[in-house]
């Protein structure tokens, strides 16, 4: 039986090629994902480990938890703490670390590093071992700064140049005193690092006389654990926490691995979709191969082979095919992993240097996935073939499904479909958090149900295309009959395309609806012409709001200032605004009371009001970070949204309680409305700072739209793998169908059907099957998009379903194109059959 199975594999090399390709693509996606993510993770872990070479023990402030009326905050690492740490037995030196956001502009005025990787810090003394200087000297005073070598090269700076930078809004113009190298992973990934002397860094980052961290280096012969114990004994345990450098490296490695796991899981989901689609092709292929060898298998049964041996022979074939596909997929996946790393570099982001990581787990996963998927998909056709009685099999090559099996299949499919639809509809009435799991379950049930029902659905839906097919005469009529001749085969072929289009359509409907909802939210919530914020979302200096208010043409402005408070023993963040002008800058629907902010009068959103049981006129006490409390009165209750919500009070009340006031953004209303000239005036007033964004409502919507578009394009690209696999499935099905119908095609040729008509028949058959899958996929995708939107609407009041009709028509046309392209080779093969040879074929 083993030799027979191998012979069958070698005898059908061309027929199994498409199956190998389908499995290979899925395996390549899996192994490529593992190689890419493991390579990035390993490079960053090695880079971060180097960054802790100069740290034996790190001392960080311990966060004082909020309790009762006390607002929690971290303890201060003072100079006294640093001096005490430096004198601990076993300590060779202690370095105070200060860090914060620092945006560096290149010579063209653009941001030199990525928004989130633009960092700043302090250079310790005249020679900091963490940052070896390649040129220049240590910075002294507020007018000198150091730049990392990569940023200096990218931005075109050298020692002695004047550089424009910003830490919280106002532009600074220090001189480049020196250039240094660093193993910081963020810098090697395309970010920037600027270093000031310690007093300047403390002033710029709001750490007056304090540090973010103290790094202690051990004397020779002193271990990290011993030094940590000595520091724990010397420093107050309620104020600081100590960690060894080895533990910091391990924690950083775990953080990097965790951050990569999200990317890895996301990519593996799409690889799983491609493999899932591939299972239809594998099952289809083996079903047809087994059907073609029914007489052969029956003869083997007649001479003594058992059912188990017949099934095993099919599984051996599947094992060989899966192993070949697994090895080929692994090789292709290694190439994909290397290609993705190069692609990341071409987008302007670089990674720490490191080898391509091909772990044993990646090799095992590739082979296991290829072999298991193929064998699982081939098991049912093999088992079905083994159950056919030898005499019945030798009498008929094509054993049709019994009525009982079709009734059972349709009953199961109807139950799954009804259950899935019911669960999804029920989930739409739940809130977003509790409805996610039921909706996911319902989606799985519905897709499985529709797949099981596809043979039943194929007849009426393909029959609906009959009037159009009649226009093609005999070729059209034969194409329709061939499409419904074997409903199960048609269903499996169409289902592969259906799944890809379901996901693509669902994502498109969701993205379009979300974009429309965000546009409405921005238009309905904001009257301001502009919103000013830092490019990376970090806080703005209060000086920015003052400069904006003093700019010509600004009629009203308000900084939005966030602060932590304690209300009724609960931590609550409040937003400080300019009470006199906020009503001109927002357009929030007031549910009760009035939108009046000033003195002790505040406004709260409906959610907070319900949580605390407040009504207009209610009084509550807020405890601030300075330990003081103030009684506030609810003047109005408004409908909040994702852009504006929470408790709003006047900045004149809030600011005196804050040790370092900062603003998250500034809303601006101008006399002449939003215009290029007005925006230019604001940009000039803020020193043409590349770290600051000045956005009108359209810019805000476009920012979000850009994010959605980028995500959608990524999804399209990733799901494109599933569509490619589906195309292979259509080609495979048609090619084997042509082989099965060789005798029939020969007879048609003999009675007058020319080659062009034969080609047209095969192409129309492919087109009908692909459009059938496309209609099912688009229909399911729209339904899923609607359901997910209903769930999201519980959190976004402005959400409404928007059907992108243009794209839906494009997707259906894409399904048709897939059908036509997939039919090119099978149609050519059918037309070139020798009619006499074909008539004699069995």
Tab-separated table of N, CA, C and O in Angstrom, residues 11 50 132 191 204 228-229 237 322 393-394 423 494 567 606 763:
chain	number	residue	atom	x	y	z
A	11	UNK	N	2.425	9.739	-10.102
A	11	UNK	CA	1.625	9.648	-11.333
A	11	UNK	C	0.779	10.881	-11.572
A	11	UNK	O	0.315	11.118	-12.679
A	50	UNK	N	22.747	45.361	25.690
A	50	UNK	CA	23.953	46.194	25.687
A	50	UNK	C	23.725	47.491	26.446
A	50	UNK	O	24.632	48.033	27.077
A	132	UNK	N	29.516	57.214	24.539
A	132	UNK	CA	30.877	57.586	24.103
A	132	UNK	C	30.832	58.673	23.026
A	132	UNK	O	30.108	58.556	22.037
A	191	UNK	N	14.767	56.619	15.586
A	191	UNK	CA	14.459	57.731	16.475
A	191	UNK	C	15.666	58.643	16.667
A	191	UNK	O	16.696	58.490	16.019
A	204	UNK	N	14.398	71.521	31.798
A	204	UNK	CA	13.572	71.340	30.599
A	204	UNK	C	12.470	70.290	30.804
A	204	UNK	O	11.351	70.437	30.301
A	228	UNK	N	22.510	45.281	45.333
A	228	UNK	CA	21.075	45.552	45.516
A	228	UNK	C	20.701	45.452	47.001
A	228	UNK	O	19.970	46.308	47.534
A	229	UNK	N	21.207	44.439	47.704
A	229	UNK	CA	20.902	44.284	49.128
A	229	UNK	C	21.419	45.474	49.930
A	229	UNK	O	20.749	45.965	50.852
A	237	UNK	N	12.672	52.186	51.911
A	237	UNK	CA	11.924	51.221	51.103
A	237	UNK	C	10.584	51.767	50.638
A	237	UNK	O	10.066	51.345	49.604
A	322	UNK	N	2.074	17.089	1.765
A	322	UNK	CA	2.237	18.054	2.853
A	322	UNK	C	3.694	18.287	3.204
A	322	UNK	O	4.102	19.419	3.490
A	393	UNK	N	-18.448	0.301	-6.616
A	393	UNK	CA	-17.411	1.190	-7.127
A	393	UNK	C	-16.972	0.790	-8.519
A	393	UNK	O	-16.730	1.631	-9.371
A	394	UNK	N	-16.892	-0.536	-8.782
A	394	UNK	CA	-16.447	-0.978	-10.098
A	394	UNK	C	-17.520	-0.769	-11.155
A	394	UNK	O	-17.250	-0.733	-12.337
A	423	UNK	N	-27.306	34.435	17.123
A	423	UNK	CA	-26.325	34.879	18.128
A	423	UNK	C	-25.776	36.258	17.757
A	423	UNK	O	-25.615	37.137	18.619
A	494	UNK	N	-16.159	27.674	-4.567
A	494	UNK	CA	-16.682	29.022	-4.327
A	494	UNK	C	-16.423	29.472	-2.900
A	494	UNK	O	-16.192	30.656	-2.638
A	567	UNK	N	-12.368	61.737	43.936
A	567	UNK	CA	-13.750	62.125	44.202
A	567	UNK	C	-14.469	60.926	44.802
A	567	UNK	O	-14.511	59.859	44.193
A	606	UNK	N	-22.803	62.845	30.680
A	606	UNK	CA	-23.934	62.061	31.172
A	606	UNK	C	-23.473	60.787	31.876
A	606	UNK	O	-24.060	60.367	32.882
A	763	UNK	N	-14.530	28.981	-19.525
A	763	UNK	CA	-14.405	30.312	-18.926
A	763	UNK	C	-15.702	30.741	-18.239
A	763	UNK	O	-15.682	31.313	-17.152
